[in-house]
PDB file of C-alpha atoms in Angstrom:
ATOM      1  CA  UNK A  19       0.000   0.000   0.000  1.00 76.00           C
ATOM      2  CA  UNK A  20       2.792   2.437   0.948  1.00 76.00           C
ATOM      3  CA  UNK A  21       4.605   1.729  -2.319  1.00 79.00           C
ATOM      4  CA  UNK A  22       1.416   2.368  -4.289  1.00 82.00           C
ATOM      5  CA  UNK A  23       0.538   5.607  -2.433  1.00 84.00           C
ATOM      6  CA  UNK A  24       4.002   7.152  -2.333  1.00 87.00           C
ATOM      7  CA  UNK A  25       4.810   5.801  -5.783  1.00 90.00           C
ATOM      8  CA  UNK A  26       1.779   7.630  -7.214  1.00 90.00           C
ATOM      9  CA  UNK A  27       2.727  10.796  -5.357  1.00 90.00           C
ATOM     10  CA  UNK A  28       6.239  10.564  -6.788  1.00 92.00           C
ATOM     11  CA  UNK A  29       4.901   9.970 -10.285  1.00 91.00           C
ATOM     12  CA  UNK A  30       2.518  12.932 -10.001  1.00 91.00           C
ATOM     13  CA  UNK A  31       5.349  15.159  -8.758  1.00 93.00           C
ATOM     14  CA  UNK A  32       7.492  14.064 -11.710  1.00 91.00           C
ATOM     15  CA  UNK A  33       4.664  14.814 -14.162  1.00 90.00           C
ATOM     16  CA  UNK A  34       4.209  18.277 -12.628  1.00 91.00           C
ATOM     17  CA  UNK A  35       7.812  19.079 -13.570  1.00 93.00           C
ATOM     18  CA  UNK A  36       7.403  18.004 -17.209  1.00 89.00           C
ATOM     19  CA  UNK A  37       5.613  19.568 -20.169  1.00 85.00           C
ATOM     20  CA  UNK A  38       3.262  16.673 -20.994  1.00 81.00           C
ATOM     21  CA  UNK A  39      -0.019  17.893 -22.447  1.00 77.00           C
ATOM     22  CA  UNK A  40      -1.731  14.514 -23.012  1.00 70.00           C
ATOM     23  CA  UNK A  41      -1.094  10.786 -22.762  1.00 66.00           C
ATOM     24  CA  UNK A  42      -0.152  10.509 -26.456  1.00 67.00           C
ATOM     25  CA  UNK A  43       2.660  13.071 -26.339  1.00 68.00           C
ATOM     26  CA  UNK A  44       6.086  11.445 -26.830  1.00 68.00           C
ATOM     27  CA  UNK A  45       8.134  14.643 -26.910  1.00 75.00           C
ATOM     28  CA  UNK A  46       8.182  15.298 -23.173  1.00 81.00           C
ATOM     29  CA  UNK A  47      10.921  17.272 -21.439  1.00 85.00           C
ATOM     30  CA  UNK A  48      11.779  18.597 -17.992  1.00 88.00           C
ATOM     31  CA  UNK A  49      10.571  22.177 -17.386  1.00 89.00           C
ATOM     32  CA  UNK A  50      11.235  22.509 -13.661  1.00 88.00           C
ATOM     33  CA  UNK A  51       8.753  24.666 -11.779  1.00 92.00           C
ATOM     34  CA  UNK A  52       7.379  26.342 -14.903  1.00 93.00           C
ATOM     35  CA  UNK A  53       3.949  24.740 -14.409  1.00 92.00           C
ATOM     36  CA  UNK A  54       3.767  26.085 -10.859  1.00 94.00           C
ATOM     37  CA  UNK A  55       4.790  29.578 -11.988  1.00 94.00           C
ATOM     38  CA  UNK A  56       2.164  29.411 -14.731  1.00 93.00           C
ATOM     39  CA  UNK A  57      -0.491  28.457 -12.166  1.00 93.00           C
ATOM     40  CA  UNK A  58       0.176  31.504  -9.983  1.00 92.00           C
ATOM     41  CA  UNK A  59      -0.192  33.676 -13.094  1.00 94.00           C
ATOM     42  CA  UNK A  60      -3.456  31.949 -14.034  1.00 94.00           C
ATOM     43  CA  UNK A  61      -6.501  34.037 -12.917  1.00 95.00           C
ATOM     44  CA  UNK A  62      -8.723  30.955 -12.951  1.00 95.00           C
ATOM     45  CA  UNK A  63      -6.388  29.161 -10.538  1.00 95.00           C
ATOM     46  CA  UNK A  64      -6.260  32.096  -8.095  1.00 95.00           C
ATOM     47  CA  UNK A  65     -10.056  32.386  -8.365  1.00 95.00           C
ATOM     48  CA  UNK A  66     -10.417  28.667  -7.486  1.00 95.00           C
ATOM     49  CA  UNK A  67      -7.962  29.057  -4.597  1.00 95.00           C
ATOM     50  CA  UNK A  68      -9.856  32.082  -3.275  1.00 95.00           C
ATOM     51  CA  UNK A  69     -13.126  30.141  -3.465  1.00 94.00           C
ATOM     52  CA  UNK A  70     -11.560  27.233  -1.594  1.00 94.00           C
ATOM     53  CA  UNK A  71     -10.316  29.474   1.218  1.00 93.00           C
ATOM     54  CA  UNK A  72     -13.767  31.079   1.604  1.00 93.00           C
ATOM     55  CA  UNK A  73     -15.401  27.665   1.677  1.00 94.00           C
ATOM     56  CA  UNK A  74     -12.862  26.355   4.215  1.00 94.00           C
ATOM     57  CA  UNK A  75     -13.306  29.295   6.595  1.00 94.00           C
ATOM     58  CA  UNK A  76     -17.120  29.165   6.651  1.00 95.00           C
ATOM     59  CA  UNK A  77     -17.234  25.364   6.682  1.00 94.00           C
ATOM     60  CA  UNK A  78     -14.846  24.998   9.614  1.00 94.00           C
ATOM     61  CA  UNK A  79     -16.370  27.761  11.733  1.00 95.00           C
ATOM     62  CA  UNK A  80     -19.905  26.513  11.024  1.00 95.00           C
ATOM     63  CA  UNK A  81     -19.076  22.893  11.873  1.00 95.00           C
ATOM     64  CA  UNK A  82     -17.185  23.817  15.035  1.00 94.00           C
ATOM     65  CA  UNK A  83     -19.966  26.016  16.397  1.00 95.00           C
ATOM     66  CA  UNK A  84     -22.878  23.742  15.499  1.00 95.00           C
ATOM     67  CA  UNK A  85     -21.048  20.576  16.594  1.00 93.00           C
ATOM     68  CA  UNK A  86     -20.010  22.114  19.906  1.00 94.00           C
ATOM     69  CA  UNK A  87     -23.514  23.424  20.639  1.00 93.00           C
ATOM     70  CA  UNK A  88     -25.097  20.036  19.872  1.00 92.00           C
ATOM     71  CA  UNK A  89     -22.559  18.246  22.093  1.00 92.00           C
ATOM     72  CA  UNK A  90     -23.228  20.697  24.939  1.00 92.00           C
ATOM     73  CA  UNK A  91     -26.939  19.925  24.672  1.00 90.00           C
ATOM     74  CA  UNK A  92     -26.278  16.198  24.958  1.00 89.00           C
ATOM     75  CA  UNK A  93     -23.204  15.875  27.164  1.00 86.00           C
ATOM     76  CA  UNK A  94     -25.062  15.783  30.493  1.00 80.00           C
ATOM     77  CA  UNK A  95     -27.323  13.036  29.242  1.00 78.00           C
ATOM     78  CA  UNK A  96     -30.905  13.763  28.243  1.00 79.00           C
ATOM     79  CA  UNK A  97     -33.941  11.617  27.569  1.00 82.00           C
ATOM     80  CA  UNK A  98     -33.865  10.267  24.034  1.00 82.00           C
ATOM     81  CA  UNK A  99     -30.139  10.944  23.636  1.00 82.00           C
ATOM     82  CA  UNK A 100     -29.718   7.928  21.361  1.00 84.00           C
ATOM     83  CA  UNK A 101     -32.394   9.267  19.010  1.00 87.00           C
ATOM     84  CA  UNK A 102     -30.796  12.707  18.825  1.00 85.00           C
ATOM     85  CA  UNK A 103     -27.313  11.259  18.300  1.00 84.00           C
ATOM     86  CA  UNK A 104     -28.593   9.126  15.417  1.00 85.00           C
ATOM     87  CA  UNK A 105     -30.474  12.073  13.919  1.00 86.00           C
ATOM     88  CA  UNK A 106     -27.439  14.354  14.077  1.00 87.00           C
ATOM     89  CA  UNK A 107     -25.170  11.696  12.598  1.00 86.00           C
ATOM     90  CA  UNK A 108     -27.582  10.591   9.856  1.00 87.00           C
ATOM     91  CA  UNK A 109     -26.322  13.102   7.228  1.00 87.00           C
ATOM     92  CA  UNK A 110     -22.926  11.371   7.435  1.00 86.00           C
ATOM     93  CA  UNK A 111     -24.518   8.304   5.832  1.00 85.00           C
ATOM     94  CA  UNK A 112     -25.331  10.255   2.657  1.00 87.00           C
ATOM     95  CA  UNK A 113     -22.717  10.516  -0.052  1.00 85.00           C
ATOM     96  CA  UNK A 114     -21.567  13.985  -1.059  1.00 83.00           C
ATOM     97  CA  UNK A 115     -22.729  13.507  -4.648  1.00 85.00           C
ATOM     98  CA  UNK A 116     -26.243  12.393  -3.577  1.00 87.00           C
ATOM     99  CA  UNK A 117     -26.460  15.227  -1.079  1.00 88.00           C
ATOM    100  CA  UNK A 118     -25.271  17.674  -3.727  1.00 88.00           C
ATOM    101  CA  UNK A 119     -28.116  16.636  -6.004  1.00 88.00           C
ATOM    102  CA  UNK A 120     -30.654  17.256  -3.227  1.00 90.00           C
ATOM    103  CA  UNK A 121     -29.182  20.606  -2.217  1.00 91.00           C
ATOM    104  CA  UNK A 122     -29.089  21.705  -5.833  1.00 91.00           C
ATOM    105  CA  UNK A 123     -32.889  21.642  -5.732  1.00 92.00           C
ATOM    106  CA  UNK A 124     -33.051  23.129  -2.221  1.00 92.00           C
ATOM    107  CA  UNK A 125     -30.874  26.092  -3.250  1.00 92.00           C
ATOM    108  CA  UNK A 126     -32.620  26.778  -6.535  1.00 90.00           C
ATOM    109  CA  UNK A 127     -32.400  30.524  -7.216  1.00 89.00           C
ATOM    110  CA  UNK A 128     -35.946  30.869  -8.666  1.00 89.00           C
ATOM    111  CA  UNK A 129     -38.080  33.287  -6.643  1.00 86.00           C
ATOM    112  CA  UNK A 130     -41.675  34.211  -5.871  1.00 81.00           C
ATOM    113  CA  UNK A 131     -44.168  32.216  -7.984  1.00 83.00           C
ATOM    114  CA  UNK A 132     -41.404  29.987  -9.390  1.00 85.00           C
ATOM    115  CA  UNK A 133     -39.656  29.473  -6.058  1.00 87.00           C
ATOM    116  CA  UNK A 134     -38.743  25.985  -4.866  1.00 87.00           C
ATOM    117  CA  UNK A 135     -36.688  24.589  -2.004  1.00 89.00           C
ATOM    118  CA  UNK A 136     -35.382  27.095   0.552  1.00 92.00           C
ATOM    119  CA  UNK A 137     -36.681  30.127  -1.346  1.00 91.00           C
ATOM    120  CA  UNK A 138     -40.187  28.607  -1.322  1.00 92.00           C
ATOM    121  CA  UNK A 139     -39.903  27.870   2.415  1.00 93.00           C
ATOM    122  CA  UNK A 140     -38.816  31.453   3.148  1.00 91.00           C
ATOM    123  CA  UNK A 141     -41.728  32.756   1.084  1.00 91.00           C
ATOM    124  CA  UNK A 142     -44.234  30.572   2.927  1.00 91.00           C
ATOM    125  CA  UNK A 143     -43.102  31.724   6.388  1.00 91.00           C
ATOM    126  CA  UNK A 144     -43.243  35.407   5.428  1.00 88.00           C
ATOM    127  CA  UNK A 145     -39.501  35.883   4.951  1.00 88.00           C
ATOM    128  CA  UNK A 146     -39.596  36.339   1.192  1.00 85.00           C
ATOM    129  CA  UNK A 147     -37.170  39.264   1.432  1.00 86.00           C
ATOM    130  CA  UNK A 148     -34.480  36.749   2.427  1.00 86.00           C
ATOM    131  CA  UNK A 149     -34.792  34.773  -0.803  1.00 89.00           C
ATOM    132  CA  UNK A 150     -31.363  34.396  -2.357  1.00 88.00           C
ATOM    133  CA  UNK A 151     -29.547  33.425  -5.532  1.00 89.00           C
ATOM    134  CA  UNK A 152     -27.609  30.958  -3.341  1.00 89.00           C
ATOM    135  CA  UNK A 153     -24.800  29.257  -5.264  1.00 89.00           C
ATOM    136  CA  UNK A 154     -25.421  31.128  -8.523  1.00 88.00           C
ATOM    137  CA  UNK A 155     -24.394  34.462  -7.024  1.00 85.00           C
ATOM    138  CA  UNK A 156     -20.796  35.604  -7.505  1.00 83.00           C
ATOM    139  CA  UNK A 157     -20.665  37.202  -4.061  1.00 82.00           C
ATOM    140  CA  UNK A 158     -22.299  34.540  -1.909  1.00 84.00           C
ATOM    141  CA  UNK A 159     -21.797  31.317  -3.837  1.00 88.00           C
ATOM    142  CA  UNK A 160     -19.120  29.755  -1.617  1.00 90.00           C
ATOM    143  CA  UNK A 161     -20.899  30.743   1.592  1.00 90.00           C
ATOM    144  CA  UNK A 162     -24.062  29.053   0.293  1.00 91.00           C
ATOM    145  CA  UNK A 163     -22.007  26.060  -0.802  1.00 92.00           C
ATOM    146  CA  UNK A 164     -20.784  25.658   2.767  1.00 93.00           C
ATOM    147  CA  UNK A 165     -24.333  25.090   4.100  1.00 92.00           C
ATOM    148  CA  UNK A 166     -24.762  21.468   2.923  1.00 92.00           C
ATOM    149  CA  UNK A 167     -21.208  20.644   4.003  1.00 93.00           C
ATOM    150  CA  UNK A 168     -21.878  22.032   7.494  1.00 94.00           C
ATOM    151  CA  UNK A 169     -25.183  20.173   7.616  1.00 93.00           C
ATOM    152  CA  UNK A 170     -23.438  16.894   6.828  1.00 91.00           C
ATOM    153  CA  UNK A 171     -20.355  17.183   9.059  1.00 92.00           C
ATOM    154  CA  UNK A 172     -21.829  18.864  12.165  1.00 93.00           C
ATOM    155  CA  UNK A 173     -23.078  15.552  13.568  1.00 92.00           C
ATOM    156  CA  UNK A 174     -19.626  14.026  13.222  1.00 93.00           C
ATOM    157  CA  UNK A 175     -18.039  16.984  15.011  1.00 94.00           C
ATOM    158  CA  UNK A 176     -20.711  16.674  17.690  1.00 93.00           C
ATOM    159  CA  UNK A 177     -19.771  13.022  18.211  1.00 92.00           C
ATOM    160  CA  UNK A 178     -16.079  13.902  18.624  1.00 93.00           C
ATOM    161  CA  UNK A 179     -16.789  16.680  21.133  1.00 94.00           C
ATOM    162  CA  UNK A 180     -19.271  14.470  22.991  1.00 92.00           C
ATOM    163  CA  UNK A 181     -16.654  11.730  23.299  1.00 92.00           C
ATOM    164  CA  UNK A 182     -14.219  14.369  24.559  1.00 92.00           C
ATOM    165  CA  UNK A 183     -16.659  15.572  27.248  1.00 91.00           C
ATOM    166  CA  UNK A 184     -17.446  12.012  28.329  1.00 89.00           C
ATOM    167  CA  UNK A 185     -13.719  11.287  28.658  1.00 89.00           C
ATOM    168  CA  UNK A 186     -13.265  13.960  31.338  1.00 89.00           C
ATOM    169  CA  UNK A 187     -13.507  12.431  34.841  1.00 88.00           C
ATOM    170  CA  UNK A 188     -16.585  13.544  36.803  1.00 86.00           C
ATOM    171  CA  UNK A 189     -14.329  14.034  39.839  1.00 88.00           C
ATOM    172  CA  UNK A 190     -13.025  17.256  38.305  1.00 87.00           C
ATOM    173  CA  UNK A 191     -16.527  18.728  38.032  1.00 86.00           C
ATOM    174  CA  UNK A 192     -17.499  17.629  41.513  1.00 87.00           C
ATOM    175  CA  UNK A 193     -14.331  19.071  43.040  1.00 88.00           C
ATOM    176  CA  UNK A 194     -14.960  22.392  41.271  1.00 87.00           C
ATOM    177  CA  UNK A 195     -18.575  22.480  42.494  1.00 88.00           C
ATOM    178  CA  UNK A 196     -17.446  21.792  46.053  1.00 88.00           C
ATOM    179  CA  UNK A 197     -15.080  24.758  45.719  1.00 86.00           C
ATOM    180  CA  UNK A 198     -18.042  26.926  44.682  1.00 85.00           C
ATOM    181  CA  UNK A 199     -17.343  27.240  40.963  1.00 86.00           C
ATOM    182  CA  UNK A 200     -20.335  28.094  38.740  1.00 88.00           C
ATOM    183  CA  UNK A 201     -21.231  25.913  35.749  1.00 87.00           C
ATOM    184  CA  UNK A 202     -19.871  28.614  33.428  1.00 89.00           C
ATOM    185  CA  UNK A 203     -16.506  28.622  35.220  1.00 90.00           C
ATOM    186  CA  UNK A 204     -16.390  24.817  35.191  1.00 90.00           C
ATOM    187  CA  UNK A 205     -16.751  24.844  31.404  1.00 89.00           C
ATOM    188  CA  UNK A 206     -14.448  27.850  30.941  1.00 89.00           C
ATOM    189  CA  UNK A 207     -11.572  26.719  33.153  1.00 88.00           C
ATOM    190  CA  UNK A 208     -11.862  22.924  33.351  1.00 87.00           C
ATOM    191  CA  UNK A 209     -13.848  21.292  30.555  1.00 89.00           C
ATOM    192  CA  UNK A 210     -12.901  23.386  27.512  1.00 89.00           C
ATOM    193  CA  UNK A 211      -9.136  23.256  28.240  1.00 89.00           C
ATOM    194  CA  UNK A 212      -9.460  19.473  28.559  1.00 88.00           C
ATOM    195  CA  UNK A 213     -10.971  19.420  25.065  1.00 90.00           C
ATOM    196  CA  UNK A 214      -7.884  20.917  23.409  1.00 86.00           C
ATOM    197  CA  UNK A 215      -6.715  17.616  21.832  1.00 85.00           C
ATOM    198  CA  UNK A 216     -10.256  16.974  20.533  1.00 89.00           C
ATOM    199  CA  UNK A 217     -10.448  20.518  19.183  1.00 89.00           C
ATOM    200  CA  UNK A 218      -7.160  20.055  17.340  1.00 86.00           C
ATOM    201  CA  UNK A 219      -8.331  16.723  15.909  1.00 86.00           C
ATOM    202  CA  UNK A 220     -11.555  18.323  14.663  1.00 91.00           C
ATOM    203  CA  UNK A 221      -9.634  21.167  13.021  1.00 89.00           C
ATOM    204  CA  UNK A 222      -7.335  18.756  11.195  1.00 87.00           C
ATOM    205  CA  UNK A 223     -10.181  16.522   9.987  1.00 89.00           C
ATOM    206  CA  UNK A 224     -12.312  19.442   8.778  1.00 91.00           C
ATOM    207  CA  UNK A 225      -9.309  21.144   7.215  1.00 89.00           C
ATOM    208  CA  UNK A 226      -8.279  18.210   5.062  1.00 86.00           C
ATOM    209  CA  UNK A 227     -11.901  17.493   4.052  1.00 90.00           C
ATOM    210  CA  UNK A 228     -12.365  21.064   2.865  1.00 92.00           C
ATOM    211  CA  UNK A 229      -9.049  21.138   0.972  1.00 89.00           C
ATOM    212  CA  UNK A 230     -10.035  18.190  -1.212  1.00 87.00           C
ATOM    213  CA  UNK A 231     -13.742  18.995  -1.623  1.00 91.00           C
ATOM    214  CA  UNK A 232     -14.962  17.996  -5.086  1.00 92.00           C
ATOM    215  CA  UNK A 233     -18.064  15.803  -5.275  1.00 90.00           C
ATOM    216  CA  UNK A 234     -20.343  18.044  -3.204  1.00 91.00           C
ATOM    217  CA  UNK A 235     -19.630  21.118  -5.320  1.00 92.00           C
ATOM    218  CA  UNK A 236     -19.714  19.136  -8.558  1.00 92.00           C
ATOM    219  CA  UNK A 237     -23.077  17.625  -7.554  1.00 91.00           C
ATOM    220  CA  UNK A 238     -24.594  21.057  -6.940  1.00 91.00           C
ATOM    221  CA  UNK A 239     -23.044  23.336  -9.537  1.00 90.00           C
ATOM    222  CA  UNK A 240     -20.960  20.991 -11.764  1.00 88.00           C
ATOM    223  CA  UNK A 241     -18.152  23.117 -13.295  1.00 88.00           C
ATOM    224  CA  UNK A 242     -19.675  26.546 -12.733  1.00 90.00           C
ATOM    225  CA  UNK A 243     -17.051  29.297 -12.641  1.00 92.00           C
ATOM    226  CA  UNK A 244     -18.463  31.023  -9.537  1.00 92.00           C
ATOM    227  CA  UNK A 245     -18.158  27.875  -7.381  1.00 92.00           C
ATOM    228  CA  UNK A 246     -14.960  26.484  -8.848  1.00 93.00           C
ATOM    229  CA  UNK A 247     -12.403  25.172  -6.325  1.00 95.00           C
ATOM    230  CA  UNK A 248      -8.964  23.630  -6.897  1.00 95.00           C
ATOM    231  CA  UNK A 249     -10.163  20.030  -7.235  1.00 94.00           C
ATOM    232  CA  UNK A 250     -12.787  21.046  -9.823  1.00 95.00           C
ATOM    233  CA  UNK A 251     -10.212  23.091 -11.743  1.00 95.00           C
ATOM    234  CA  UNK A 252      -7.731  20.197 -11.650  1.00 95.00           C
ATOM    235  CA  UNK A 253     -10.365  17.887 -13.104  1.00 94.00           C
ATOM    236  CA  UNK A 254     -11.060  20.390 -15.885  1.00 94.00           C
ATOM    237  CA  UNK A 255      -7.385  20.933 -16.678  1.00 93.00           C
ATOM    238  CA  UNK A 256      -6.694  17.203 -16.967  1.00 91.00           C
ATOM    239  CA  UNK A 257      -9.828  15.901 -18.688  1.00 90.00           C
ATOM    240  CA  UNK A 258     -11.216  18.932 -20.538  1.00 90.00           C
ATOM    241  CA  UNK A 259      -8.018  20.771 -21.468  1.00 90.00           C
ATOM    242  CA  UNK A 260      -5.783  17.671 -21.675  1.00 88.00           C
ATOM    243  CA  UNK A 261      -2.965  19.425 -19.811  1.00 89.00           C
ATOM    244  CA  UNK A 262      -1.614  16.607 -17.662  1.00 90.00           C
ATOM    245  CA  UNK A 263       1.423  18.465 -16.344  1.00 91.00           C
ATOM    246  CA  UNK A 264      -0.562  21.466 -15.129  1.00 92.00           C
ATOM    247  CA  UNK A 265      -3.164  19.172 -13.567  1.00 93.00           C
ATOM    248  CA  UNK A 266      -0.392  17.281 -11.749  1.00 93.00           C
ATOM    249  CA  UNK A 267       0.959  20.595 -10.432  1.00 95.00           C
ATOM    250  CA  UNK A 268      -2.484  21.453  -9.009  1.00 95.00           C
ATOM    251  CA  UNK A 269      -2.680  18.002  -7.394  1.00 94.00           C
ATOM    252  CA  UNK A 270       0.710  18.495  -5.736  1.00 95.00           C
ATOM    253  CA  UNK A 271      -0.337  21.910  -4.422  1.00 94.00           C
ATOM    254  CA  UNK A 272      -3.515  20.408  -2.913  1.00 93.00           C
ATOM    255  CA  UNK A 273      -1.397  17.677  -1.315  1.00 92.00           C
ATOM    256  CA  UNK A 274       0.949  20.285   0.160  1.00 93.00           C
ATOM    257  CA  UNK A 275      -1.984  22.249   1.601  1.00 90.00           C
ATOM    258  CA  UNK A 276      -3.334  19.090   3.257  1.00 88.00           C
ATOM    259  CA  UNK A 277       0.163  18.247   4.533  1.00 89.00           C
ATOM    260  CA  UNK A 278       0.426  21.684   6.148  1.00 85.00           C
ATOM    261  CA  UNK A 279      -2.756  20.862   8.063  1.00 78.00           C
ATOM    262  CA  UNK A 280      -1.983  17.237   8.947  1.00 83.00           C
ATOM    263  CA  UNK A 281       1.758  17.099   9.676  1.00 84.00           C
ATOM    264  CA  UNK A 282       1.686  19.435  12.728  1.00 80.00           C
ATOM    265  CA  UNK A 283      -1.075  17.250  14.160  1.00 78.00           C
ATOM    266  CA  UNK A 284       0.972  14.083  13.645  1.00 80.00           C
ATOM    267  CA  UNK A 285       3.958  15.731  15.343  1.00 83.00           C
ATOM    268  CA  UNK A 286       1.728  16.770  18.246  1.00 79.00           C
ATOM    269  CA  UNK A 287       0.288  13.243  18.626  1.00 76.00           C
ATOM    270  CA  UNK A 288       3.750  11.697  18.480  1.00 78.00           C
ATOM    271  CA  UNK A 289       5.096  14.056  21.146  1.00 81.00           C
ATOM    272  CA  UNK A 290       2.050  13.411  23.363  1.00 77.00           C
ATOM    273  CA  UNK A 291       2.483   9.653  23.102  1.00 73.00           C
ATOM    274  CA  UNK A 292       6.181   9.943  23.885  1.00 77.00           C
ATOM    275  CA  UNK A 293       5.424  12.111  26.920  1.00 77.00           C
ATOM    276  CA  UNK A 294       2.869   9.607  28.238  1.00 70.00           C
ATOM    277  CA  UNK A 295       5.248   6.648  28.074  1.00 69.00           C
TER     278      UNK A 295
END
């Protein structure tokens, strides 16, 4: 498995340094970092990168807040907790491409008499002024695109935070209560600091998911310019434009962005394990 994974990474890196335009080209030569320089001068690439950063910021903040709130509601144990846990986690069982198809209808930009999905719901509850173009708008497309991703991943984040809360010994809470600490201070000074490793894990997981997002956005808006991210652009460059070298360069850049998010976490975990031995 390691040979296959790292072998493919090595092959992709090699292709990103060549000038291959398609699989039939025999006259291939080494061009160094020319493909990478070309990418940074490509307005479509910088547009896709900007879209990806917007999506990542909204997606991560939305998942963290909603997941944390849901875990706080459940962490003390409530009646029907199993039902709520299953309900929150259910979106995880849906594939991104199937969910994208559903949300494409939900976020249809038609308004008033032609409205469907969310715009129709807003109209029916008297909030017609809030009807939106959703993912077809240049300004708000990536923020709208984050909604289905948050909806799907919030339950998973909730489960991680809930496991983190349940892993904190009750003795700590009881000792703080005996000392007269309020519930707010118990969370502020005892529980939340104990959740730091869980918080870091959540950040890493959400970060790498957002960096490689493809199927959700493709399912909703296919190859629309306003919602284009790096993975969509890479797919276009390789299969539509037949520029294998440039596509390989985009793939390597995505890999590097994920590595920036994951490697510090691996170092942290390794140091923690060494310290606990």
